[in-house]
mmCIF file of C-alpha atoms in Angstrom:
data_model
loop_
_atom_site.group_PDB
_atom_site.id
_atom_site.type_symbol
_atom_site.label_atom_id
_atom_site.label_comp_id
_atom_site.label_asym_id
_atom_site.label_seq_id
_atom_site.Cartn_x
_atom_site.Cartn_y
_atom_site.Cartn_z
ATOM 1 C CA MET A 1 -21.718 -24.924 84.321
ATOM 2 C CA MET A 2 -20.441 -27.821 86.412
ATOM 3 C CA LYS A 3 -16.721 -28.492 85.984
ATOM 4 C CA VAL A 4 -15.922 -32.026 84.850
ATOM 5 C CA GLN A 5 -12.914 -33.635 86.530
ATOM 6 C CA PRO A 6 -9.955 -34.586 84.260
ATOM 7 C CA GLY A 7 -10.282 -38.254 85.196
ATOM 8 C CA SER A 8 -13.959 -38.192 84.215
ATOM 9 C CA LYS A 9 -13.028 -36.644 80.862
ATOM 10 C CA LEU A 10 -10.575 -39.449 80.176
ATOM 11 C CA LEU A 11 -13.198 -42.034 81.111
ATOM 12 C CA ILE A 12 -15.829 -40.387 78.884
ATOM 13 C CA TYR A 13 -13.354 -40.242 76.015
ATOM 14 C CA LEU A 14 -12.411 -43.906 76.442
ATOM 15 C CA ILE A 15 -16.072 -44.988 76.483
ATOM 16 C CA GLY A 16 -16.792 -42.834 73.428
ATOM 17 C CA ILE A 17 -13.849 -44.224 71.474
ATOM 18 C CA LEU A 18 -14.765 -47.822 72.280
ATOM 19 C CA THR A 19 -18.375 -47.155 71.275
ATOM 20 C CA VAL A 20 -17.382 -45.631 67.934
ATOM 21 C CA LEU A 21 -14.961 -48.455 67.185
ATOM 22 C CA ALA A 22 -17.515 -51.117 68.126
ATOM 23 C CA VAL A 23 -20.230 -49.841 65.769
ATOM 24 C CA ARG A 24 -20.235 -51.653 62.414
ATOM 25 C CA HIS A 25 -23.194 -50.054 60.640
ATOM 26 C CA TRP A 26 -22.594 -46.806 58.768
ATOM 27 C CA GLN A 27 -26.166 -45.621 59.454
ATOM 28 C CA VAL A 28 -25.528 -45.700 63.212
ATOM 29 C CA LEU A 29 -22.206 -43.900 62.722
ATOM 30 C CA ILE A 30 -23.975 -41.131 60.799
ATOM 31 C CA ILE A 31 -26.491 -40.707 63.639
ATOM 32 C CA ILE A 32 -23.662 -40.549 66.203
ATOM 33 C CA GLY A 33 -21.793 -38.085 63.987
ATOM 34 C CA PHE A 34 -24.785 -35.751 63.709
ATOM 35 C CA GLY A 35 -25.212 -35.870 67.471
ATOM 36 C CA LEU A 36 -21.559 -35.025 68.125
ATOM 37 C CA LEU A 37 -21.640 -32.283 65.477
ATOM 38 C CA PHE A 38 -24.726 -30.765 67.121
ATOM 39 C CA LEU A 39 -22.897 -30.758 70.471
ATOM 40 C CA ASN A 40 -19.929 -28.978 68.884
ATOM 41 C CA ILE A 41 -22.231 -26.344 67.398
ATOM 42 C CA PHE A 42 -24.138 -25.987 70.684
ATOM 43 C CA LEU A 43 -20.848 -25.493 72.563
ATOM 44 C CA LYS A 44 -19.739 -22.936 69.924
ATOM 45 C CA LYS A 45 -16.810 -25.071 68.777
ATOM 46 C CA PHE A 46 -17.662 -25.381 65.094
ATOM 47 C CA ARG A 47 -14.583 -23.414 64.004
ATOM 48 C CA GLU A 48 -12.269 -25.624 66.053
ATOM 49 C CA VAL A 49 -13.826 -28.827 64.749
ATOM 50 C CA TRP A 50 -13.526 -27.550 61.171
ATOM 51 C CA GLN A 51 -9.797 -26.900 61.714
ATOM 52 C CA ARG A 52 -9.354 -30.402 63.120
ATOM 53 C CA LEU A 53 -11.139 -31.885 60.119
ATOM 54 C CA CYS A 54 -8.792 -29.997 57.795
ATOM 55 C CA VAL A 55 -5.805 -31.400 59.686
ATOM 56 C CA ALA A 56 -7.310 -34.900 59.550
ATOM 57 C CA SER A 57 -8.100 -34.682 55.820
ATOM 58 C CA PRO A 58 -4.940 -36.641 54.771
ATOM 59 C CA PHE A 59 -5.959 -39.482 57.087
ATOM 60 C CA LEU A 60 -9.519 -39.425 55.718
ATOM 61 C CA LEU A 61 -8.150 -39.616 52.183
ATOM 62 C CA THR A 62 -5.965 -42.543 53.242
ATOM 63 C CA ALA A 63 -9.056 -44.295 54.610
ATOM 64 C CA VAL A 64 -10.810 -43.841 51.259
ATOM 65 C CA ILE A 65 -7.808 -45.331 49.440
ATOM 66 C CA LEU A 66 -7.706 -48.260 51.868
ATOM 67 C CA GLY A 67 -11.369 -48.873 51.166
ATOM 68 C CA PHE A 68 -10.711 -48.878 47.429
ATOM 69 C CA PHE A 69 -8.038 -51.573 47.744
ATOM 70 C CA HIS A 70 -9.842 -53.610 50.409
ATOM 71 C CA LYS A 71 -10.748 -56.996 48.928
ATOM 72 C CA ARG A 72 -13.848 -57.796 50.973
ATOM 73 C CA GLY A 73 -15.353 -54.549 52.185
ATOM 74 C CA GLY A 74 -14.541 -52.247 49.289
ATOM 75 C CA TRP A 75 -16.174 -48.834 49.479
ATOM 76 C CA VAL A 76 -18.343 -49.951 52.401
ATOM 77 C CA PHE A 77 -15.208 -50.564 54.465
ATOM 78 C CA GLY A 78 -13.768 -47.182 53.457
ATOM 79 C CA ARG A 79 -17.034 -45.388 54.223
ATOM 80 C CA ILE A 80 -17.256 -46.916 57.697
ATOM 81 C CA LEU A 81 -13.599 -46.121 58.400
ATOM 82 C CA VAL A 82 -14.033 -42.478 57.352
ATOM 83 C CA LEU A 83 -17.156 -42.092 59.497
ATOM 84 C CA LYS A 84 -15.340 -43.536 62.513
ATOM 85 C CA LEU A 85 -12.432 -41.138 62.062
ATOM 86 C CA VAL A 86 -14.777 -38.154 61.707
ATOM 87 C CA ASN A 87 -16.675 -39.154 64.855
ATOM 88 C CA ILE A 88 -13.395 -39.463 66.755
ATOM 89 C CA VAL A 89 -12.453 -35.938 65.637
ATOM 90 C CA PHE A 90 -15.838 -34.630 66.830
ATOM 91 C CA LEU A 91 -15.490 -36.420 70.172
ATOM 92 C CA ASN A 92 -11.925 -35.234 70.668
ATOM 93 C CA ASN A 93 -12.960 -31.613 70.085
ATOM 94 C CA ILE A 94 -15.727 -31.883 72.694
ATOM 95 C CA VAL A 95 -13.922 -33.737 75.471
ATOM 96 C CA PHE A 96 -10.411 -32.301 75.228
ATOM 97 C CA SER A 97 -11.234 -28.643 74.692
ATOM 98 C CA ASN A 98 -8.962 -26.542 76.974
ATOM 99 C CA PHE A 99 -7.380 -29.762 78.278
ATOM 100 C CA THR A 100 -3.891 -28.846 79.523
ATOM 101 C CA GLU A 101 -0.887 -30.983 80.407
ATOM 102 C CA LYS A 102 -1.638 -30.417 84.093
ATOM 103 C CA ASP A 103 -5.164 -31.745 83.553
ATOM 104 C CA LEU A 104 -3.669 -34.776 81.843
ATOM 105 C CA ILE A 105 -1.434 -35.515 84.836
ATOM 106 C CA VAL A 106 -4.321 -35.132 87.285
ATOM 107 C CA GLY A 107 -6.655 -37.167 85.084
ATOM 108 C CA MET A 108 -4.235 -40.061 84.714
ATOM 109 C CA GLY A 109 -3.758 -40.075 88.477
ATOM 110 C CA GLN A 110 -7.522 -40.139 89.090
ATOM 111 C CA PHE A 111 -7.963 -42.838 86.469
ATOM 112 C CA GLY A 112 -5.320 -45.034 88.129
ATOM 113 C CA ILE A 113 -2.979 -45.260 85.138
ATOM 114 C CA PRO A 114 0.378 -46.917 86.018
ATOM 115 C CA GLN A 115 3.356 -44.638 86.529
ATOM 116 C CA ILE A 116 5.339 -46.036 83.594
ATOM 117 C CA ILE A 117 2.494 -45.288 81.155
ATOM 118 C CA ARG A 118 2.152 -41.777 82.576
ATOM 119 C CA ALA A 119 5.859 -41.189 82.043
ATOM 120 C CA ILE A 120 5.660 -42.353 78.414
ATOM 121 C CA ILE A 121 2.634 -40.158 77.643
ATOM 122 C CA LEU A 122 4.205 -37.113 79.275
ATOM 123 C CA PHE A 123 7.419 -37.751 77.352
ATOM 124 C CA ILE A 124 5.423 -37.656 74.101
ATOM 125 C CA PHE A 125 3.794 -34.361 75.100
ATOM 126 C CA ARG A 126 7.128 -32.826 76.095
ATOM 127 C CA TYR A 127 8.696 -33.970 72.813
ATOM 128 C CA ARG A 128 5.816 -32.352 70.939
ATOM 129 C CA GLU A 129 6.564 -29.065 72.676
ATOM 130 C CA LEU A 130 10.247 -29.343 71.750
ATOM 131 C CA LEU A 131 9.304 -30.096 68.153
ATOM 132 C CA LYS A 132 6.968 -27.112 68.112
ATOM 133 C CA GLU A 133 9.775 -24.863 69.376
ATOM 134 C CA GLU A 134 12.175 -26.151 66.717
ATOM 135 C CA ILE A 135 9.624 -25.504 63.962
ATOM 136 C CA ASN A 136 8.953 -21.986 65.238
ATOM 137 C CA GLN A 137 12.689 -21.271 65.172
ATOM 138 C CA LEU A 138 12.871 -22.668 61.646
ATOM 139 C CA LYS A 139 9.999 -20.456 60.489
ATOM 140 C CA LEU A 140 11.585 -17.387 62.078
ATOM 141 C CA ALA A 141 14.952 -18.114 60.442
ATOM 142 C CA ARG A 142 13.326 -18.541 57.034
ATOM 143 C CA LYS A 143 11.352 -15.337 57.487
ATOM 144 C CA LEU A 144 14.497 -13.383 58.399
ATOM 145 C CA ARG A 145 16.161 -14.697 55.236
ATOM 146 C CA GLY A 146 13.265 -13.479 53.122
ATOM 147 C CA GLY A 147 11.612 -16.860 52.633
ATOM 148 C CA SER A 148 7.883 -17.201 52.081
ATOM 149 C CA ILE A 149 5.847 -18.659 54.917
ATOM 150 C CA GLY A 150 2.222 -19.711 54.847
ATOM 151 C CA LEU A 151 1.450 -18.960 51.192
ATOM 152 C CA GLY A 152 -0.806 -21.947 50.693
ATOM 153 C CA TRP A 153 -0.772 -25.690 51.154
ATOM 154 C CA PHE A 154 0.878 -26.409 47.812
ATOM 155 C CA ASN A 155 3.880 -24.079 47.806
ATOM 156 C CA LEU A 156 6.403 -26.510 46.296
ATOM 157 C CA GLN A 157 9.529 -24.452 47.014
ATOM 158 C CA GLU A 158 8.547 -24.087 50.649
ATOM 159 C CA TYR A 159 8.191 -27.840 51.049
ATOM 160 C CA LEU A 160 11.498 -28.428 49.253
ATOM 161 C CA ASP A 161 13.188 -26.190 51.819
ATOM 162 C CA LEU A 162 11.478 -28.115 54.602
ATOM 163 C CA GLY A 163 12.629 -31.384 53.031
ATOM 164 C CA GLN A 164 16.243 -30.200 53.104
ATOM 165 C CA VAL A 165 15.941 -29.306 56.779
ATOM 166 C CA ILE A 166 14.315 -32.668 57.575
ATOM 167 C CA GLY A 167 17.054 -34.542 55.696
ATOM 168 C CA ALA A 168 19.820 -32.622 57.441
ATOM 169 C CA GLY A 169 18.170 -33.249 60.800
ATOM 170 C CA LEU A 170 17.893 -36.964 60.017
ATOM 171 C CA ILE A 171 21.602 -37.208 59.204
ATOM 172 C CA ARG A 172 22.502 -35.385 62.429
ATOM 173 C CA ALA A 173 20.216 -37.714 64.378
ATOM 174 C CA LEU A 174 21.893 -40.742 62.775
ATOM 175 C CA ASP A 175 25.335 -39.419 63.694
ATOM 176 C CA ARG A 176 24.331 -38.796 67.304
ATOM 177 C CA GLY A 177 22.575 -42.137 67.498
ATOM 178 C CA ASP A 178 25.631 -43.923 66.115
ATOM 179 C CA ARG A 179 27.862 -42.394 68.789
ATOM 180 C CA ILE A 180 25.420 -43.475 71.496
ATOM 181 C CA TYR A 181 25.192 -46.965 69.978
ATOM 182 C CA GLN A 182 28.980 -47.352 69.892
ATOM 183 C CA ALA A 183 29.220 -46.261 73.521
ATOM 184 C CA MET A 184 26.551 -48.795 74.517
ATOM 185 C CA CYS A 185 28.355 -51.543 72.563
ATOM 186 C CA LEU A 186 31.474 -50.842 74.613
ATOM 187 C CA ARG A 187 29.336 -51.454 77.703
ATOM 188 C CA GLY A 188 28.180 -54.861 76.448
ATOM 189 C CA LEU A 189 25.199 -54.152 74.171
ATOM 190 C CA ARG A 190 24.787 -56.894 71.524
ATOM 191 C CA ILE A 191 21.924 -55.883 69.205
ATOM 192 C CA ARG A 192 21.677 -54.565 65.652
ATOM 193 C CA THR A 193 20.491 -51.048 64.993
ATOM 194 C CA LEU A 194 17.795 -50.136 62.501
ATOM 195 C CA VAL A 195 20.331 -48.441 60.221
ATOM 196 C CA GLN A 196 23.999 -49.364 60.466
ATOM 197 C CA SER A 197 25.374 -46.919 57.885
ATOM 198 C CA HIS A 198 24.302 -44.135 55.561
ATOM 199 C CA LYS A 199 24.955 -46.377 52.554
ATOM 200 C CA ASN A 200 21.987 -48.646 53.179
ATOM 201 C CA LEU A 201 19.738 -45.789 54.280
ATOM 202 C CA TYR A 202 17.589 -45.913 51.156
ATOM 203 C CA ASP A 203 17.328 -49.720 51.309
ATOM 204 C CA ASN A 204 15.554 -49.590 54.654
ATOM 205 C CA TRP A 205 11.865 -49.184 53.840
ATOM 206 C CA LEU A 206 10.810 -48.799 57.471
ATOM 207 C CA LEU A 207 13.008 -45.769 57.946
ATOM 208 C CA LEU A 208 11.650 -44.238 54.748
ATOM 209 C CA VAL A 209 8.095 -44.683 56.037
ATOM 210 C CA LEU A 210 9.022 -43.049 59.332
ATOM 211 C CA MET A 211 10.719 -40.229 57.451
ATOM 212 C CA GLY A 212 7.561 -39.690 55.398
ATOM 213 C CA LEU A 213 5.413 -39.514 58.520
ATOM 214 C CA MET A 214 7.879 -37.117 60.075
ATOM 215 C CA SER A 215 7.708 -34.912 56.977
ATOM 216 C CA GLY A 216 3.923 -34.817 57.180
ATOM 217 C CA VAL A 217 4.036 -33.784 60.835
ATOM 218 C CA ILE A 218 6.574 -31.058 60.047
ATOM 219 C CA ILE A 219 4.352 -29.662 57.280
ATOM 220 C CA LEU A 220 1.288 -29.631 59.540
ATOM 221 C CA LEU A 221 3.288 -27.917 62.272
ATOM 222 C CA ASP A 222 4.608 -25.380 59.797
ATOM 223 C CA LYS A 223 1.081 -24.554 58.633
ATOM 224 C CA GLY A 224 -0.255 -24.245 62.158
ATOM 225 C CA GLY A 225 -2.531 -27.219 61.598
ATOM 226 C CA ILE A 226 -1.726 -28.905 64.897
ATOM 227 C CA PHE A 227 -0.851 -26.038 67.227
#
C-alpha cells in the first residue's frame, strides 16, 4: 500500500472537514457518513471508531440539547449537527490513524504552516502528554491506597475523589499564577487577571465553565477514553 505523506494527510483532513461543515442537508450527511463508515470497516478500524464514538457521546448529547433549544432549526438543526460530528469522528479515525507527533511536525512543514502556529500546536500536544502522565500517577496512587479504578462510568465515589484532586490542583494553580502575576506587576504589567482572589472564585462563571470542561477531560483520561 502506498504511504501517504503527512502533509497530504493534513490537506485531505482539511478538505474533508470543510466539506462536512459546508453540507446543509441531512440526507447528504447520511450518505457521507455511510461512505466513511464503510471505509473504516474496510480498513479494519471499526473497533477504534466505536471507541471514538463512545468518547464523543457527551458532545453528541450536547448537540441534541442544543437542537432542542434552538429557536429556528429545532430538531432539524440538532440532527444536522449530530451527523456532522459523527462524520468528523469517522474522518478523523481514517486520516489520523497511527499519526504520531513526528508526522505532525513533518506534515505542518510540508503544508507550509507558520512557525508560531506550529509551536502552539506542539505545545498543546506536549501539555496533553504531561496531563496524561499526571493522571497515570493519580491512578497508580489511588490503586496503591486500595481505591477502585475503572469500575464503570457512573462510580460516584470515584468521581468525587477526582473532583477533590481537581479542586486541589486548581487552588495550587491559582497560587502559582498569583505569584507569577505579582512578579509581572513589579515589572510593569498593568492588566487585571481572570480571578483576583479565592473569595470571588465562585462568582466567576467563566472559570466555572473551564473547570467543568477540565473535569470532563480528567474523567475521560481516567477511563482511558482518550489515550
